[in-house]
mmCIF file of C-alpha atoms (C1' of nucleotides) in Angstrom:
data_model
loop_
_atom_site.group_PDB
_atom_site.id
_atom_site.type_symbol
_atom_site.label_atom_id
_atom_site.label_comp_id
_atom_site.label_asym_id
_atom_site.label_seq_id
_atom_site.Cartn_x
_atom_site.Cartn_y
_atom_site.Cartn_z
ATOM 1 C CA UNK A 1484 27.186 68.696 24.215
ATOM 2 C CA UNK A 1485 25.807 69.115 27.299
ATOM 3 C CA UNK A 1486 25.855 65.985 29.823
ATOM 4 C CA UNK A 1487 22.304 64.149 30.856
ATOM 5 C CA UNK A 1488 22.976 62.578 34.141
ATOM 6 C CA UNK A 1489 22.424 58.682 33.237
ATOM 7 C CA UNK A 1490 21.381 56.331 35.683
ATOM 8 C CA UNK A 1491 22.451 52.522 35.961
ATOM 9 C CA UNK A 1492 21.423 48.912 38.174
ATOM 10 C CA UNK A 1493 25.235 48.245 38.506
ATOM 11 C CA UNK A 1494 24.560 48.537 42.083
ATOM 12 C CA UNK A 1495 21.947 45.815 42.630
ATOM 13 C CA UNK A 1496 23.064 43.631 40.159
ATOM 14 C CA UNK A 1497 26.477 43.390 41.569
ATOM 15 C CA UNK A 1498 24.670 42.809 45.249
ATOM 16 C CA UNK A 1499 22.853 40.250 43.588
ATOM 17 C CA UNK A 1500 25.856 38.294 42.421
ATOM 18 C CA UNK A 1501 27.439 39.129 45.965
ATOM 19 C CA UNK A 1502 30.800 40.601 44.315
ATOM 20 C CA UNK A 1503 32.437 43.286 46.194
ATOM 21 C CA UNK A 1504 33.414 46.735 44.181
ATOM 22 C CA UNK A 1505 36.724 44.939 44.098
ATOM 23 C CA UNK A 1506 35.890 42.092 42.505
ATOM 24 C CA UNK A 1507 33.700 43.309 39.763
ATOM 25 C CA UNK A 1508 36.375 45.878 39.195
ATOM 26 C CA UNK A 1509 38.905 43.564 38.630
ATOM 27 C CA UNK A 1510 36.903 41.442 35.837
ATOM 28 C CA UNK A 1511 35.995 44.244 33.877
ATOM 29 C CA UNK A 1512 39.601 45.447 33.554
ATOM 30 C CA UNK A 1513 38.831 48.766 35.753
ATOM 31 C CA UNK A 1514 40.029 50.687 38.703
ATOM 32 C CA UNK A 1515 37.709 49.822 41.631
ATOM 33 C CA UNK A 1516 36.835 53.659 42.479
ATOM 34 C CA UNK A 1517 35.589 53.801 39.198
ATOM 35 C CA UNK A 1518 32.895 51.368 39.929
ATOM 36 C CA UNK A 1519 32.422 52.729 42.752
ATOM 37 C CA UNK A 1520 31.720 56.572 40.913
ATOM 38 C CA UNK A 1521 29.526 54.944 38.374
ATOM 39 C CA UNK A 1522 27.313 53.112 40.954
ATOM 40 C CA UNK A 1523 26.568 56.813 42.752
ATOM 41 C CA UNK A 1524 26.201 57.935 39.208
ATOM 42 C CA UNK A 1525 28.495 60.810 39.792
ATOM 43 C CA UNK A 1526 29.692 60.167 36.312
ATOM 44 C CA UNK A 1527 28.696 58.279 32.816
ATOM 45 C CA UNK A 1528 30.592 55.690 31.516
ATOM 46 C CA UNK A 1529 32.598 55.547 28.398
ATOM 47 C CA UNK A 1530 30.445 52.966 25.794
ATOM 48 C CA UNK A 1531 33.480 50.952 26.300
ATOM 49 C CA UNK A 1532 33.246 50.494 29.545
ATOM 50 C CA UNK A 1533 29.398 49.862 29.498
ATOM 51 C CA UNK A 1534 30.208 47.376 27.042
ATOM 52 C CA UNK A 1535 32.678 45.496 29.410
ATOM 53 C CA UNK A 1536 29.846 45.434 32.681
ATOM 54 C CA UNK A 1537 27.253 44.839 29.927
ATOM 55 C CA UNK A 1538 29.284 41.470 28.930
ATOM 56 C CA UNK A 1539 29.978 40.909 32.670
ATOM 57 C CA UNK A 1540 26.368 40.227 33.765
ATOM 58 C CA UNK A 1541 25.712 39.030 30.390
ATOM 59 C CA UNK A 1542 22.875 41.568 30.409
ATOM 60 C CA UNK A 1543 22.269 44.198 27.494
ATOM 61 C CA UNK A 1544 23.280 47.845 27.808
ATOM 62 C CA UNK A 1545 19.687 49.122 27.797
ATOM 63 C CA UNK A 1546 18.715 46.634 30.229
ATOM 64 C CA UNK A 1547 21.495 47.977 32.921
ATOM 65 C CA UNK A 1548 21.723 51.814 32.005
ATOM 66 C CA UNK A 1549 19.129 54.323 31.503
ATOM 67 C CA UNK A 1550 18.534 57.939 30.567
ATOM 68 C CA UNK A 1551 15.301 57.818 33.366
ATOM 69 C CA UNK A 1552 15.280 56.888 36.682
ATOM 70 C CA UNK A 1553 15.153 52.763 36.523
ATOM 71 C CA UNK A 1554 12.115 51.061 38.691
ATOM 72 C CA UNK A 1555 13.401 48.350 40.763
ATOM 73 C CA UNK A 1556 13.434 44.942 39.062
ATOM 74 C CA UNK A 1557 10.953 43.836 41.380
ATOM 75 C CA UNK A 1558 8.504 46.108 40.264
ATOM 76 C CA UNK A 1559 9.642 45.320 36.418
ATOM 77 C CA UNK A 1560 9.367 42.048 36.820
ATOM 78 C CA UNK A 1561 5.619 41.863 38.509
ATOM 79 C CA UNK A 1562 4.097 44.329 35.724
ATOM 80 C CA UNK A 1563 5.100 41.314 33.521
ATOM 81 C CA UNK A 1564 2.371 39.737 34.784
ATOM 82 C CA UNK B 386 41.816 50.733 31.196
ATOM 83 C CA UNK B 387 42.991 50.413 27.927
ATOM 84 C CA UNK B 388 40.954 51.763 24.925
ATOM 85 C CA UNK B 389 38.952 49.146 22.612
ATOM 86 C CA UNK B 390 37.734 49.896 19.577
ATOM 87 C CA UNK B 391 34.081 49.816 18.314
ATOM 88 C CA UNK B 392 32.200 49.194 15.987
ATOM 89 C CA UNK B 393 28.842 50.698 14.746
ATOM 90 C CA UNK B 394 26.169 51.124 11.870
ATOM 91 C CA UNK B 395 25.851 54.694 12.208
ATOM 92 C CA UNK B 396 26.653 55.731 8.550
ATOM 93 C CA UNK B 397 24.195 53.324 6.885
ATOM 94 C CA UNK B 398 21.182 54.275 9.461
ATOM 95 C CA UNK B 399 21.928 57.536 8.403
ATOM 96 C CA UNK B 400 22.236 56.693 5.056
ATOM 97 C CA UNK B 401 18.868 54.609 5.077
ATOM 98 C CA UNK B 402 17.246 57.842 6.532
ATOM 99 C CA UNK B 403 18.672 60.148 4.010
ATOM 100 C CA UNK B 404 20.154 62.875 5.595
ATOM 101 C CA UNK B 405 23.467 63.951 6.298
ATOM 102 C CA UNK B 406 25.901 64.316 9.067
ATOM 103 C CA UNK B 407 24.819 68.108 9.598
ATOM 104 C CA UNK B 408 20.599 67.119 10.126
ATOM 105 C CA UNK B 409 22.002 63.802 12.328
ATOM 106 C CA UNK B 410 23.971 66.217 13.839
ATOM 107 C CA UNK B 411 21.325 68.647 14.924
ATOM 108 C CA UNK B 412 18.918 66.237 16.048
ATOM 109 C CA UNK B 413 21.250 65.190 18.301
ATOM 110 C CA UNK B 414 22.738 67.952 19.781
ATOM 111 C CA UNK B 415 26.711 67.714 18.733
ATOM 112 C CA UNK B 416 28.889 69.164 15.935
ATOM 113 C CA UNK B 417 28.369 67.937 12.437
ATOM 114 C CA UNK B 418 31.998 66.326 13.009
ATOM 115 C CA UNK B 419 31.306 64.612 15.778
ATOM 116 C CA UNK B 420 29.384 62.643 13.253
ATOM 117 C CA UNK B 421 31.932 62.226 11.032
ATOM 118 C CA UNK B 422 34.794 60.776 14.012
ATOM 119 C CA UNK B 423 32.372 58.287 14.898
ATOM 120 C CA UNK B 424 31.274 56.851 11.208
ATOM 121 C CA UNK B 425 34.756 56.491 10.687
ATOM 122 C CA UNK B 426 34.958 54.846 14.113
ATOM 123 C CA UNK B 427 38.016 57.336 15.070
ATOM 124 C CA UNK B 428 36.798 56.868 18.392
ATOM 125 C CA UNK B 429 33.962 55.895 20.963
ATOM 126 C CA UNK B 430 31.226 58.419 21.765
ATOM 127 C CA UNK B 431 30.255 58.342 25.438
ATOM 128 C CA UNK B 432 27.437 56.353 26.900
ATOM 129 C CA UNK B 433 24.938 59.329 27.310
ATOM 130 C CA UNK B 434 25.864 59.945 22.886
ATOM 131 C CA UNK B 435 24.870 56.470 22.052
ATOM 132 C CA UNK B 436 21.982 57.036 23.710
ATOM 133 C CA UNK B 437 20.953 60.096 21.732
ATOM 134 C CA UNK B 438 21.954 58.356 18.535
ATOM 135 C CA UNK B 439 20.053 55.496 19.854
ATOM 136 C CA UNK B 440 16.721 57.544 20.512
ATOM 137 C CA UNK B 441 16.877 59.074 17.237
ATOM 138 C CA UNK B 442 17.594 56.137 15.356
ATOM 139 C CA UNK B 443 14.488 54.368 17.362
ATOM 140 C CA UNK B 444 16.982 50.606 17.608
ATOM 141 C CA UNK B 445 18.738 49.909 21.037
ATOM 142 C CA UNK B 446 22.336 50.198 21.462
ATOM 143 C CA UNK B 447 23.549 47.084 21.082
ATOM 144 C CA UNK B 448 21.780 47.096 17.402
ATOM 145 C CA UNK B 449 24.035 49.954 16.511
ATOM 146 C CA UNK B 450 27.102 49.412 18.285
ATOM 147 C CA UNK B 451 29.356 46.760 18.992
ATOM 148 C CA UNK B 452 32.523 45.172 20.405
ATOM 149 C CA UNK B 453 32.934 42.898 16.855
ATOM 150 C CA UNK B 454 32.833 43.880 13.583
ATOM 151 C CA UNK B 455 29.264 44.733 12.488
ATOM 152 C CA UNK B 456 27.995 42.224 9.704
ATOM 153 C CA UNK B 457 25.868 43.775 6.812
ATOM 154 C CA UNK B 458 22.579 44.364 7.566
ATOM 155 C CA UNK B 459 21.189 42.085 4.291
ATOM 156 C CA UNK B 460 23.049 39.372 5.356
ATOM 157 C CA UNK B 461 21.554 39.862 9.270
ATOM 158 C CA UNK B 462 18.549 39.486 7.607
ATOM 159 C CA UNK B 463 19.019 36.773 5.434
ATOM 160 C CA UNK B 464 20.358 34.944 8.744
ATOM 161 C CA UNK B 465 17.042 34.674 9.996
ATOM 162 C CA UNK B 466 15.314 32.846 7.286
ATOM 163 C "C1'" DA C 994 31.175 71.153 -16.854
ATOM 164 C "C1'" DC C 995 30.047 73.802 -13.074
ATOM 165 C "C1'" DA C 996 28.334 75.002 -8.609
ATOM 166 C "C1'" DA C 997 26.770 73.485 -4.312
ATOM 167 C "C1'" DA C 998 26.706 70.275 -0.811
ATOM 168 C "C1'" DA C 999 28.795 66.765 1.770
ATOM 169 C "C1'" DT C 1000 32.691 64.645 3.649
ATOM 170 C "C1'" DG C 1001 37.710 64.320 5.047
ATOM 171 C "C1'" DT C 1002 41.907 66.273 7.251
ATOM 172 C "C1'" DT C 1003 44.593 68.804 10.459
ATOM 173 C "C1'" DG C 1004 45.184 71.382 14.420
ATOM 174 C "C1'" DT C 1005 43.947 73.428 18.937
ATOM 175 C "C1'" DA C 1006 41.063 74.034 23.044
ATOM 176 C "C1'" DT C 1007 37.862 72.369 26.495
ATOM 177 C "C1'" DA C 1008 35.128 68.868 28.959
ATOM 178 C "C1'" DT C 1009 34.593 64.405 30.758
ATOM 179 C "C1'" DT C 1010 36.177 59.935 32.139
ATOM 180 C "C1'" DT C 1011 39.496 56.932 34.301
ATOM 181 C "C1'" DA C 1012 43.458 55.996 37.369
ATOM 182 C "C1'" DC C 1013 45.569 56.387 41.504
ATOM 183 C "C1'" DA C 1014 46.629 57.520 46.388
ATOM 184 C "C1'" DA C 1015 45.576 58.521 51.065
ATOM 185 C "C1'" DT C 1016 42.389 58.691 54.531
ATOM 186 C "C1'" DA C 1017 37.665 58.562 56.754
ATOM 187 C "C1'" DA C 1018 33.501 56.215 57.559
ATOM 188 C "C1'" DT C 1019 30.663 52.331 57.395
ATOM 189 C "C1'" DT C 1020 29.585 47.481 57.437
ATOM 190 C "C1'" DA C 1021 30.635 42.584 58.182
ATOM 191 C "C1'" DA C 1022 32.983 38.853 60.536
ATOM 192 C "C1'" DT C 1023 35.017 36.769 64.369
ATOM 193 C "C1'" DA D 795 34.152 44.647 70.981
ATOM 194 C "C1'" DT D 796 37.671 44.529 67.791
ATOM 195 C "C1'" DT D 797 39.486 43.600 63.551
ATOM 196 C "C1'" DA D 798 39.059 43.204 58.711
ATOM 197 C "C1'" DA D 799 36.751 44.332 54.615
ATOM 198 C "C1'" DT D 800 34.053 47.379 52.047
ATOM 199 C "C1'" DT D 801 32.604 51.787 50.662
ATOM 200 C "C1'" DA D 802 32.942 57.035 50.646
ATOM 201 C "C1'" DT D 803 35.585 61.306 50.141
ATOM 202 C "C1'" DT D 804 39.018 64.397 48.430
ATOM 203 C "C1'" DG D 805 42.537 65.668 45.468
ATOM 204 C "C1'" DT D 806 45.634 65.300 41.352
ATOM 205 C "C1'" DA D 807 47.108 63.553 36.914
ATOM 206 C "C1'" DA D 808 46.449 61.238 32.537
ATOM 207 C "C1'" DA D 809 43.614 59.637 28.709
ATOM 208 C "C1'" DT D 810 39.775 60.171 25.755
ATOM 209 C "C1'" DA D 811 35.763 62.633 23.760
ATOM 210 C "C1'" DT D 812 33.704 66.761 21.969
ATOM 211 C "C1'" DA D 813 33.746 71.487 19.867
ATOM 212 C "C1'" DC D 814 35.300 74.421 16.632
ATOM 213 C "C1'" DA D 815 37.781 76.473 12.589
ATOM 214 C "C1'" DA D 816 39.917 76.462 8.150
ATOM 215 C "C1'" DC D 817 40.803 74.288 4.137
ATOM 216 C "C1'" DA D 818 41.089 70.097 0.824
ATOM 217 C "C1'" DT D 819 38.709 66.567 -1.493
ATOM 218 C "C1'" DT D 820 34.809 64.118 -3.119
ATOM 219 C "C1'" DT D 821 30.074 63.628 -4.407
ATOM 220 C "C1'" DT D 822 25.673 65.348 -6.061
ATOM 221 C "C1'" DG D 823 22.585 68.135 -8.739
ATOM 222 C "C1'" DT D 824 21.693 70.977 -12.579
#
DNA sequence: ACAAAATGTTGTATATTTACAATAATTAAT
DNA sequence: ATTAATTATTGTAAATATACAACATTTTGT
């Protein structure tokens, strides 16, 4: 199978709950480097692992990862209106 | 990070759909056994799988995969009465 | 009952993800 | 301005996922 480069908002939503790498890391039961990887999408996570930052922001997996580039929430959020 | 084992509906989407491992397969893009390791839940495809197996099944990934044991559908249904 | 199709099992090889360490670069705090 | 904290970079090793083949078993169709 050939890999699709997925993209994800770990990023932002981490910024938004003003965690460092570090922290988020440590909640989700992963090495910090690997957050940091994921975040500059230079890899995909394992479904497991999506799972685990999925429960962490209490947000679901579609919602937070992406096969297309993801708009920025703001601009989600005001074509809601 | 130690592995956790999930859970998913794969085999009775498929089996609502009528086809076999080989046309899921194909659709997808991965070996016919690929198929078979994860309806037997041998282990956890990667994020950017799920996502195939979620675009051809048309239901988000949390629908069709989980951390818990997967309850029937019927009785899913019959919840929401 | 028989043949064909589908699924399971075992084994090996390759690709991808995760961990970890050491150091550089950037950003934040004092 | 300096220190501390955070993030980036590079490299290596280990764990897990995927491909593929060959054969056994089960199920389905006729």
């Amino acid at each position: 199978m050939k890999i699709r480069k997925l993209y994800n908002r770990i990023a932002i939503l981490r910024q938004e709950r003003g965690i460092s790498r570090k922290e988020l890391a440590e909640k989700i039961g992963v090495n910090f480097q690997t957050i940091g990887y994921l975040e500059r999408e230079e890899y995909n996570p394992s479904l497991d692992l999506a799972f685990r930052i999925s429960e962490v922001f209490g947000l679901p997996i579609d919602f937070i990862f992406s096969t297309k580039p993801l708009k920025p929430l703001s601009q989600v959020l005001i074509e809601k209106f």
